[in-house]
Amino acid sequence: MLLIRSASLLIPVLLILLTAFFRLADLPLVRHGYDESYQAYLALRLVDGREWLWIGQPSSVFLDNPPLMAYLQAIPLLFWRSPWAVYLFVTLLNTVAVWPLYSVTRKLMGSAAAFLAALLFAINPWVVYYSRLPWTQGLLPFFMVIIAWGLWPTLVTDKAEPRRLFLGLLAAVAMMQTYILAFVIIVPIGVLLLYFHRHLPRWPVWAGGAVLLFSLAFFAWGLSGRSGQNSEKLSRFVGSGGAGLNVEAWEHAVRLITGWEFNGQDEFSPEPVPSPWLMIVAHISLSAALVVGMGQAIAALGTDGSQRRLAIILLVWFGVPIVGLTVLPTLVHAHYLLLSLPAGHLLAAWGLRGGWLRPQLRWLIILGLILGAGQFKVNLGRAGQAAAANPSGDGYNGWVLVEADRLGQTIRALTSGQSYPRRIVAETNAPLLSGLAAAYLQTIDNLAYPHFVVLPGQEPLLYLHYKQPPIPGTLGPHETRFPEQTITLADGTQVDFILVTPYSQEEALALPSNPVGWTSDAGLTLLGYDVQLVETNLMITTYWRVEQLHPDRAAWYITPYYQLFDDQGQLLVNMSQHGQWGYQWQVGDVYVERVAMEVAPPGLWDEATLAIGLYDPIQGHNFFLNGPVGRELFYLLLLPLP
């Protein structure tokens, strides 16, 4: 008996190992981008910032996503501060899903179909690719299998399994709370529950419905906090044009079974990769198996018993997302069709099962599966090799995971001990940088090193220099460079790090050679300036310290401006170059601007006057400066020119 049980466990264990091999082998070379970072960013706001999340990642085309995915990713981040934590969390859950897939298919269709369906799920390169990404929809493969494992046996067999059914419904509710498009699953589940309601146990359905209603109320509460934005997106989505039929949904659903067009391409590769002949054979063969399986399922509709019930489930489960997305008035992405899993794999297994049960054809199917799996793995490896040769992306977006983690480790080490959110100067966004650093960060951008920089007044400030070597002394006497921490990638991309320790008020006042000390209505103080005439360029440096935070500053974009007048009062030059949003300010920060003003050749006037002021070009508003005798529109400086 023990031997039989051990033998029955061998196949699912081997399938899990194969699934893990396909998903983990090239995981270090998966590209880490904005979408892969955002859920970790939300989780870090919860863990580091102690912010409760009522809504998830905003959607560009529809309502904002629910927040459950962020709560789930907070679990691994509590124990391991690395982007690896969320990648492994998502990948391992999607890996173990092959076991319940094998289990439910064996229960409903027998061992042969169970092996075939689980194998196709394990080796399909598109399913592998999507099973490794910790983005909003990253757990769809796991949840879709668990839902099928929970619901299908009760619907197909005469044996009621109420606890299993309830777990399946809970998994459906949980999936809907991770991804807005997952609400589509209500349609096939609702249709099947209504059709098979006569032999369903009542309490799991009512309990699952109650949990769903509670989760919907929670989600609606979260949406209400951004009602204006969500109403606008919903109106734009509804009014985006009439629904038009397309075949993209069908093609994507088939890809998830046949692996079609996953040819080892990398998103940053310049040229498309042609399909190897084995991929073409695999696509044709598995497409034929799917069509045969669908035909057999349709034929089973005319019978009675469990086969008919199973056919209804698989056709509804596979068909509803395809039909719904076929008339969607927006672009259909392949990952949308993850909502058809795992029905397509069972239908393809149904089509292959007849040949598998014939010994003379079984070996041909085995050979085809081995060759197909080998080609799939080669293509996955080829994508990894292409990424390894070009490990960076667009700025910090799209770095391979192993290098993104190295960058994140450096950021965490150099900002250790600072309060959250830790401020970083980098030309990128906070979600992306927080996700790769596994720490809650706030990025300061809209700077232009070395011409427009900020010096901290409260905590150390880390500068990231992307493909731009630092210029010593630009950030004053408090800057520290870390050449040993410089990151250089295989494609030549280089990132340098400079840490600037805080400047006290006294130290900030000592920065300009000509102190001024005029406050302003904006909350900025003009500490002083440096001016030097170099040939026909007037080199101007101004120092502005944040003294107070005005409640309306979030809508301000403040830029210093400079006007040069000749000795007759005629305006010669009017210029402004850099600015910063008020929401980026922190009390004690010192903004240093360096501009070069081209002036007319010397000798055309005896004296010139330089006016320095503050202006908001967005609001069209000048901010007054507070001088010793009252409010002034600008600070005036007489410039004797040779």
mmCIF file with all atom_site columns, C-alpha atoms in Angstrom, residues 472-625:
data_model
loop_
_atom_site.group_PDB
_atom_site.id
_atom_site.type_symbol
_atom_site.label_atom_id
_atom_site.label_alt_id
_atom_site.label_comp_id
_atom_site.label_asym_id
_atom_site.label_entity_id
_atom_site.label_seq_id
_atom_site.pdbx_PDB_ins_code
_atom_site.Cartn_x
_atom_site.Cartn_y
_atom_site.Cartn_z
_atom_site.occupancy
_atom_site.B_iso_or_equiv
_atom_site.pdbx_formal_charge
_atom_site.auth_seq_id
_atom_site.auth_comp_id
_atom_site.auth_asym_id
_atom_site.auth_atom_id
_atom_site.pdbx_PDB_model_num
ATOM 1   C CA . PRO A 1 472 ? 33.610 66.877  -7.381  1.00 0.00 ? 472 PRO A CA 1
ATOM 2   C CA . GLY A 1 473 ? 32.464 69.773  -5.213  1.00 0.00 ? 473 GLY A CA 1
ATOM 3   C CA . THR A 1 474 ? 29.137 70.334  -6.954  1.00 0.00 ? 474 THR A CA 1
ATOM 4   C CA . LEU A 1 475 ? 27.206 69.474  -3.800  1.00 0.00 ? 475 LEU A CA 1
ATOM 5   C CA . GLY A 1 476 ? 29.460 71.388  -1.458  1.00 0.00 ? 476 GLY A CA 1
ATOM 6   C CA . PRO A 1 477 ? 31.748 70.312  1.371   1.00 0.00 ? 477 PRO A CA 1
ATOM 7   C CA . HIS A 1 478 ? 29.287 67.748  2.733   1.00 0.00 ? 478 HIS A CA 1
ATOM 8   C CA . GLU A 1 479 ? 29.359 65.402  -0.267  1.00 0.00 ? 479 GLU A CA 1
ATOM 9   C CA . THR A 1 480 ? 30.927 61.945  -0.036  1.00 0.00 ? 480 THR A CA 1
ATOM 10  C CA . ARG A 1 481 ? 31.607 59.777  -3.083  1.00 0.00 ? 481 ARG A CA 1
ATOM 11  C CA . PHE A 1 482 ? 31.665 55.968  -3.032  1.00 0.00 ? 482 PHE A CA 1
ATOM 12  C CA . PRO A 1 483 ? 33.730 54.837  -6.029  1.00 0.00 ? 483 PRO A CA 1
ATOM 13  C CA . GLU A 1 484 ? 33.902 51.304  -4.639  1.00 0.00 ? 484 GLU A CA 1
ATOM 14  C CA . GLN A 1 485 ? 30.090 51.112  -4.854  1.00 0.00 ? 485 GLN A CA 1
ATOM 15  C CA . THR A 1 486 ? 29.915 52.203  -8.501  1.00 0.00 ? 486 THR A CA 1
ATOM 16  C CA . ILE A 1 487 ? 27.826 49.769  -10.552 1.00 0.00 ? 487 ILE A CA 1
ATOM 17  C CA . THR A 1 488 ? 28.968 49.022  -14.095 1.00 0.00 ? 488 THR A CA 1
ATOM 18  C CA . LEU A 1 489 ? 26.835 46.693  -16.217 1.00 0.00 ? 489 LEU A CA 1
ATOM 19  C CA . ALA A 1 490 ? 27.763 44.512  -19.169 1.00 0.00 ? 490 ALA A CA 1
ATOM 20  C CA . ASP A 1 491 ? 26.282 47.003  -21.639 1.00 0.00 ? 491 ASP A CA 1
ATOM 21  C CA . GLY A 1 492 ? 28.414 49.846  -20.249 1.00 0.00 ? 492 GLY A CA 1
ATOM 22  C CA . THR A 1 493 ? 25.711 51.428  -18.095 1.00 0.00 ? 493 THR A CA 1
ATOM 23  C CA . GLN A 1 494 ? 27.235 53.005  -14.990 1.00 0.00 ? 494 GLN A CA 1
ATOM 24  C CA . VAL A 1 495 ? 25.631 54.300  -11.801 1.00 0.00 ? 495 VAL A CA 1
ATOM 25  C CA . ASP A 1 496 ? 27.601 56.353  -9.261  1.00 0.00 ? 496 ASP A CA 1
ATOM 26  C CA . PHE A 1 497 ? 26.554 57.305  -5.746  1.00 0.00 ? 497 PHE A CA 1
ATOM 27  C CA . ILE A 1 498 ? 27.073 60.506  -3.752  1.00 0.00 ? 498 ILE A CA 1
ATOM 28  C CA . LEU A 1 499 ? 25.832 60.955  -0.193  1.00 0.00 ? 499 LEU A CA 1
ATOM 29  C CA . VAL A 1 500 ? 25.292 64.516  1.040   1.00 0.00 ? 500 VAL A CA 1
ATOM 30  C CA . THR A 1 501 ? 25.038 65.035  4.797   1.00 0.00 ? 501 THR A CA 1
ATOM 31  C CA . PRO A 1 502 ? 22.710 67.769  6.126   1.00 0.00 ? 502 PRO A CA 1
ATOM 32  C CA . TYR A 1 503 ? 23.598 71.445  6.150   1.00 0.00 ? 503 TYR A CA 1
ATOM 33  C CA . SER A 1 504 ? 22.593 73.338  9.264   1.00 0.00 ? 504 SER A CA 1
ATOM 34  C CA . GLN A 1 505 ? 21.151 76.831  8.862   1.00 0.00 ? 505 GLN A CA 1
ATOM 35  C CA . GLU A 1 506 ? 24.517 78.368  9.742   1.00 0.00 ? 506 GLU A CA 1
ATOM 36  C CA . GLU A 1 507 ? 26.335 76.124  7.255   1.00 0.00 ? 507 GLU A CA 1
ATOM 37  C CA . ALA A 1 508 ? 23.794 76.943  4.556   1.00 0.00 ? 508 ALA A CA 1
ATOM 38  C CA . LEU A 1 509 ? 24.216 80.682  5.143   1.00 0.00 ? 509 LEU A CA 1
ATOM 39  C CA . ALA A 1 510 ? 27.954 80.258  4.614   1.00 0.00 ? 510 ALA A CA 1
ATOM 40  C CA . LEU A 1 511 ? 27.533 78.706  1.151   1.00 0.00 ? 511 LEU A CA 1
ATOM 41  C CA . PRO A 1 512 ? 27.117 81.916  -0.936  1.00 0.00 ? 512 PRO A CA 1
ATOM 42  C CA . SER A 1 513 ? 29.945 84.421  -1.078  1.00 0.00 ? 513 SER A CA 1
ATOM 43  C CA . ASN A 1 514 ? 27.367 87.242  -1.090  1.00 0.00 ? 514 ASN A CA 1
ATOM 44  C CA . PRO A 1 515 ? 24.740 86.690  1.651   1.00 0.00 ? 515 PRO A CA 1
ATOM 45  C CA . VAL A 1 516 ? 21.251 88.172  1.308   1.00 0.00 ? 516 VAL A CA 1
ATOM 46  C CA . GLY A 1 517 ? 18.801 86.473  3.709   1.00 0.00 ? 517 GLY A CA 1
ATOM 47  C CA . TRP A 1 518 ? 15.529 87.670  2.142   1.00 0.00 ? 518 TRP A CA 1
ATOM 48  C CA . THR A 1 519 ? 12.467 85.539  2.843   1.00 0.00 ? 519 THR A CA 1
ATOM 49  C CA . SER A 1 520 ? 9.601  85.152  0.351   1.00 0.00 ? 520 SER A CA 1
ATOM 50  C CA . ASP A 1 521 ? 5.870  84.522  0.223   1.00 0.00 ? 521 ASP A CA 1
ATOM 51  C CA . ALA A 1 522 ? 6.630  81.088  -1.203  1.00 0.00 ? 522 ALA A CA 1
ATOM 52  C CA . GLY A 1 523 ? 8.410  79.987  1.977   1.00 0.00 ? 523 GLY A CA 1
ATOM 53  C CA . LEU A 1 524 ? 11.848 80.092  0.345   1.00 0.00 ? 524 LEU A CA 1
ATOM 54  C CA . THR A 1 525 ? 14.677 82.316  1.556   1.00 0.00 ? 525 THR A CA 1
ATOM 55  C CA . LEU A 1 526 ? 17.238 83.765  -0.841  1.00 0.00 ? 526 LEU A CA 1
ATOM 56  C CA . LEU A 1 527 ? 20.374 82.965  1.169   1.00 0.00 ? 527 LEU A CA 1
ATOM 57  C CA . GLY A 1 528 ? 22.673 84.728  -1.277  1.00 0.00 ? 528 GLY A CA 1
ATOM 58  C CA . TYR A 1 529 ? 24.389 84.559  -4.628  1.00 0.00 ? 529 TYR A CA 1
ATOM 59  C CA . ASP A 1 530 ? 27.652 84.300  -6.535  1.00 0.00 ? 530 ASP A CA 1
ATOM 60  C CA . VAL A 1 531 ? 28.184 86.283  -9.759  1.00 0.00 ? 531 VAL A CA 1
ATOM 61  C CA . GLN A 1 532 ? 31.133 86.226  -12.123 1.00 0.00 ? 532 GLN A CA 1
ATOM 62  C CA . LEU A 1 533 ? 31.606 87.563  -15.645 1.00 0.00 ? 533 LEU A CA 1
ATOM 63  C CA . VAL A 1 534 ? 33.441 85.074  -17.862 1.00 0.00 ? 534 VAL A CA 1
ATOM 64  C CA . GLU A 1 535 ? 34.001 86.547  -21.315 1.00 0.00 ? 535 GLU A CA 1
ATOM 65  C CA . THR A 1 536 ? 30.448 87.284  -22.526 1.00 0.00 ? 536 THR A CA 1
ATOM 66  C CA . ASN A 1 537 ? 28.715 84.967  -20.015 1.00 0.00 ? 537 ASN A CA 1
ATOM 67  C CA . LEU A 1 538 ? 27.431 86.105  -16.660 1.00 0.00 ? 538 LEU A CA 1
ATOM 68  C CA . MET A 1 539 ? 27.782 83.051  -14.359 1.00 0.00 ? 539 MET A CA 1
ATOM 69  C CA . ILE A 1 540 ? 25.100 83.306  -11.660 1.00 0.00 ? 540 ILE A CA 1
ATOM 70  C CA . THR A 1 541 ? 24.638 80.965  -8.692  1.00 0.00 ? 541 THR A CA 1
ATOM 71  C CA . THR A 1 542 ? 21.717 81.473  -6.295  1.00 0.00 ? 542 THR A CA 1
ATOM 72  C CA . TYR A 1 543 ? 20.960 79.656  -3.027  1.00 0.00 ? 543 TYR A CA 1
ATOM 73  C CA . TRP A 1 544 ? 17.357 79.160  -1.843  1.00 0.00 ? 544 TRP A CA 1
ATOM 74  C CA . ARG A 1 545 ? 16.509 77.556  1.496   1.00 0.00 ? 545 ARG A CA 1
ATOM 75  C CA . VAL A 1 546 ? 13.100 76.061  2.342   1.00 0.00 ? 546 VAL A CA 1
ATOM 76  C CA . GLU A 1 547 ? 12.000 77.745  5.578   1.00 0.00 ? 547 GLU A CA 1
ATOM 77  C CA . GLN A 1 548 ? 8.310  76.875  5.757   1.00 0.00 ? 548 GLN A CA 1
ATOM 78  C CA . LEU A 1 549 ? 5.805  74.663  3.935   1.00 0.00 ? 549 LEU A CA 1
ATOM 79  C CA . HIS A 1 550 ? 2.803  76.572  2.640   1.00 0.00 ? 550 HIS A CA 1
ATOM 80  C CA . PRO A 1 551 ? -0.412 74.465  2.595   1.00 0.00 ? 551 PRO A CA 1
ATOM 81  C CA . ASP A 1 552 ? -0.965 75.290  -1.100  1.00 0.00 ? 552 ASP A CA 1
ATOM 82  C CA . ARG A 1 553 ? 2.566  74.447  -2.215  1.00 0.00 ? 553 ARG A CA 1
ATOM 83  C CA . ALA A 1 554 ? 1.653  71.088  -3.829  1.00 0.00 ? 554 ALA A CA 1
ATOM 84  C CA . ALA A 1 555 ? 0.278  72.937  -6.863  1.00 0.00 ? 555 ALA A CA 1
ATOM 85  C CA . TRP A 1 556 ? 3.244  75.299  -7.130  1.00 0.00 ? 556 TRP A CA 1
ATOM 86  C CA . TYR A 1 557 ? 6.116  74.954  -9.545  1.00 0.00 ? 557 TYR A CA 1
ATOM 87  C CA . ILE A 1 558 ? 8.636  77.551  -8.396  1.00 0.00 ? 558 ILE A CA 1
ATOM 88  C CA . THR A 1 559 ? 11.440 78.707  -10.634 1.00 0.00 ? 559 THR A CA 1
ATOM 89  C CA . PRO A 1 560 ? 13.967 81.496  -9.998  1.00 0.00 ? 560 PRO A CA 1
ATOM 90  C CA . TYR A 1 561 ? 14.146 84.055  -12.783 1.00 0.00 ? 561 TYR A CA 1
ATOM 91  C CA . TYR A 1 562 ? 16.849 86.515  -13.757 1.00 0.00 ? 562 TYR A CA 1
ATOM 92  C CA . GLN A 1 563 ? 16.450 89.812  -15.599 1.00 0.00 ? 563 GLN A CA 1
ATOM 93  C CA . LEU A 1 564 ? 19.339 91.961  -16.782 1.00 0.00 ? 564 LEU A CA 1
ATOM 94  C CA . PHE A 1 565 ? 18.845 95.696  -17.415 1.00 0.00 ? 565 PHE A CA 1
ATOM 95  C CA . ASP A 1 566 ? 21.338 98.143  -18.882 1.00 0.00 ? 566 ASP A CA 1
ATOM 96  C CA . ASP A 1 567 ? 22.161 101.522 -17.323 1.00 0.00 ? 567 ASP A CA 1
ATOM 97  C CA . GLN A 1 568 ? 19.194 103.048 -19.177 1.00 0.00 ? 568 GLN A CA 1
ATOM 98  C CA . GLY A 1 569 ? 16.721 100.570 -17.674 1.00 0.00 ? 569 GLY A CA 1
ATOM 99  C CA . GLN A 1 570 ? 16.255 98.645  -20.899 1.00 0.00 ? 570 GLN A CA 1
ATOM 100 C CA . LEU A 1 571 ? 15.636 94.912  -20.476 1.00 0.00 ? 571 LEU A CA 1
ATOM 101 C CA . LEU A 1 572 ? 18.494 92.981  -22.062 1.00 0.00 ? 572 LEU A CA 1
ATOM 102 C CA . VAL A 1 573 ? 17.910 89.423  -20.893 1.00 0.00 ? 573 VAL A CA 1
ATOM 103 C CA . ASN A 1 574 ? 14.966 87.678  -19.244 1.00 0.00 ? 574 ASN A CA 1
ATOM 104 C CA . MET A 1 575 ? 15.561 84.038  -18.379 1.00 0.00 ? 575 MET A CA 1
ATOM 105 C CA . SER A 1 576 ? 14.536 81.151  -16.132 1.00 0.00 ? 576 SER A CA 1
ATOM 106 C CA . GLN A 1 577 ? 15.815 77.619  -16.517 1.00 0.00 ? 577 GLN A CA 1
ATOM 107 C CA . HIS A 1 578 ? 15.005 75.317  -13.609 1.00 0.00 ? 578 HIS A CA 1
ATOM 108 C CA . GLY A 1 579 ? 12.250 74.830  -11.097 1.00 0.00 ? 579 GLY A CA 1
ATOM 109 C CA . GLN A 1 580 ? 10.796 72.447  -8.552  1.00 0.00 ? 580 GLN A CA 1
ATOM 110 C CA . TRP A 1 581 ? 7.332  71.387  -7.424  1.00 0.00 ? 581 TRP A CA 1
ATOM 111 C CA . GLY A 1 582 ? 6.427  72.494  -3.937  1.00 0.00 ? 582 GLY A CA 1
ATOM 112 C CA . TYR A 1 583 ? 5.414  68.999  -2.840  1.00 0.00 ? 583 TYR A CA 1
ATOM 113 C CA . GLN A 1 584 ? 9.066  67.975  -3.162  1.00 0.00 ? 584 GLN A CA 1
ATOM 114 C CA . TRP A 1 585 ? 10.222 70.490  -0.563  1.00 0.00 ? 585 TRP A CA 1
ATOM 115 C CA . GLN A 1 586 ? 11.417 69.665  2.924   1.00 0.00 ? 586 GLN A CA 1
ATOM 116 C CA . VAL A 1 587 ? 12.200 72.273  5.544   1.00 0.00 ? 587 VAL A CA 1
ATOM 117 C CA . GLY A 1 588 ? 15.943 72.943  5.556   1.00 0.00 ? 588 GLY A CA 1
ATOM 118 C CA . ASP A 1 589 ? 16.562 71.939  1.938   1.00 0.00 ? 589 ASP A CA 1
ATOM 119 C CA . VAL A 1 590 ? 18.791 74.308  -0.006  1.00 0.00 ? 590 VAL A CA 1
ATOM 120 C CA . TYR A 1 591 ? 18.238 74.558  -3.754  1.00 0.00 ? 591 TYR A CA 1
ATOM 121 C CA . VAL A 1 592 ? 21.311 75.726  -5.646  1.00 0.00 ? 592 VAL A CA 1
ATOM 122 C CA . GLU A 1 593 ? 20.894 76.983  -9.207  1.00 0.00 ? 593 GLU A CA 1
ATOM 123 C CA . ARG A 1 594 ? 23.774 77.735  -11.574 1.00 0.00 ? 594 ARG A CA 1
ATOM 124 C CA . VAL A 1 595 ? 22.941 79.566  -14.801 1.00 0.00 ? 595 VAL A CA 1
ATOM 125 C CA . ALA A 1 596 ? 25.004 81.149  -17.550 1.00 0.00 ? 596 ALA A CA 1
ATOM 126 C CA . MET A 1 597 ? 23.508 84.344  -18.926 1.00 0.00 ? 597 MET A CA 1
ATOM 127 C CA . GLU A 1 598 ? 24.894 85.464  -22.265 1.00 0.00 ? 598 GLU A CA 1
ATOM 128 C CA . VAL A 1 599 ? 25.295 89.244  -22.310 1.00 0.00 ? 599 VAL A CA 1
ATOM 129 C CA . ALA A 1 600 ? 26.238 91.730  -25.002 1.00 0.00 ? 600 ALA A CA 1
ATOM 130 C CA . PRO A 1 601 ? 29.951 92.472  -25.500 1.00 0.00 ? 601 PRO A CA 1
ATOM 131 C CA . PRO A 1 602 ? 31.334 94.653  -22.668 1.00 0.00 ? 602 PRO A CA 1
ATOM 132 C CA . GLY A 1 603 ? 31.613 98.391  -23.170 1.00 0.00 ? 603 GLY A CA 1
ATOM 133 C CA . LEU A 1 604 ? 28.044 99.015  -24.337 1.00 0.00 ? 604 LEU A CA 1
ATOM 134 C CA . TRP A 1 605 ? 27.033 100.247 -20.846 1.00 0.00 ? 605 TRP A CA 1
ATOM 135 C CA . ASP A 1 606 ? 28.744 101.461 -17.716 1.00 0.00 ? 606 ASP A CA 1
ATOM 136 C CA . GLU A 1 607 ? 26.581 99.534  -15.260 1.00 0.00 ? 607 GLU A CA 1
ATOM 137 C CA . ALA A 1 608 ? 23.977 96.800  -15.392 1.00 0.00 ? 608 ALA A CA 1
ATOM 138 C CA . THR A 1 609 ? 21.302 95.740  -12.941 1.00 0.00 ? 609 THR A CA 1
ATOM 139 C CA . LEU A 1 610 ? 20.477 92.095  -12.235 1.00 0.00 ? 610 LEU A CA 1
ATOM 140 C CA . ALA A 1 611 ? 16.993 91.331  -10.864 1.00 0.00 ? 611 ALA A CA 1
ATOM 141 C CA . ILE A 1 612 ? 16.462 87.974  -9.079  1.00 0.00 ? 612 ILE A CA 1
ATOM 142 C CA . GLY A 1 613 ? 12.946 86.770  -8.288  1.00 0.00 ? 613 GLY A CA 1
ATOM 143 C CA . LEU A 1 614 ? 10.613 83.795  -7.962  1.00 0.00 ? 614 LEU A CA 1
ATOM 144 C CA . TYR A 1 615 ? 7.907  82.856  -10.442 1.00 0.00 ? 615 TYR A CA 1
ATOM 145 C CA . ASP A 1 616 ? 5.358  80.069  -10.962 1.00 0.00 ? 616 ASP A CA 1
ATOM 146 C CA . PRO A 1 617 ? 4.921  79.600  -14.740 1.00 0.00 ? 617 PRO A CA 1
ATOM 147 C CA . ILE A 1 618 ? 2.073  77.108  -14.201 1.00 0.00 ? 618 ILE A CA 1
ATOM 148 C CA . GLN A 1 619 ? -0.059 79.462  -12.130 1.00 0.00 ? 619 GLN A CA 1
ATOM 149 C CA . GLY A 1 620 ? 1.357  82.623  -13.744 1.00 0.00 ? 620 GLY A CA 1
ATOM 150 C CA . HIS A 1 621 ? 2.181  84.085  -10.349 1.00 0.00 ? 621 HIS A CA 1
ATOM 151 C CA . ASN A 1 622 ? 5.127  86.088  -8.996  1.00 0.00 ? 622 ASN A CA 1
ATOM 152 C CA . PHE A 1 623 ? 6.127  85.617  -5.360  1.00 0.00 ? 623 PHE A CA 1
ATOM 153 C CA . PHE A 1 624 ? 7.241  88.665  -3.406  1.00 0.00 ? 624 PHE A CA 1
ATOM 154 C CA . LEU A 1 625 ? 10.519 88.773  -1.529  1.00 0.00 ? 625 LEU A CA 1
#
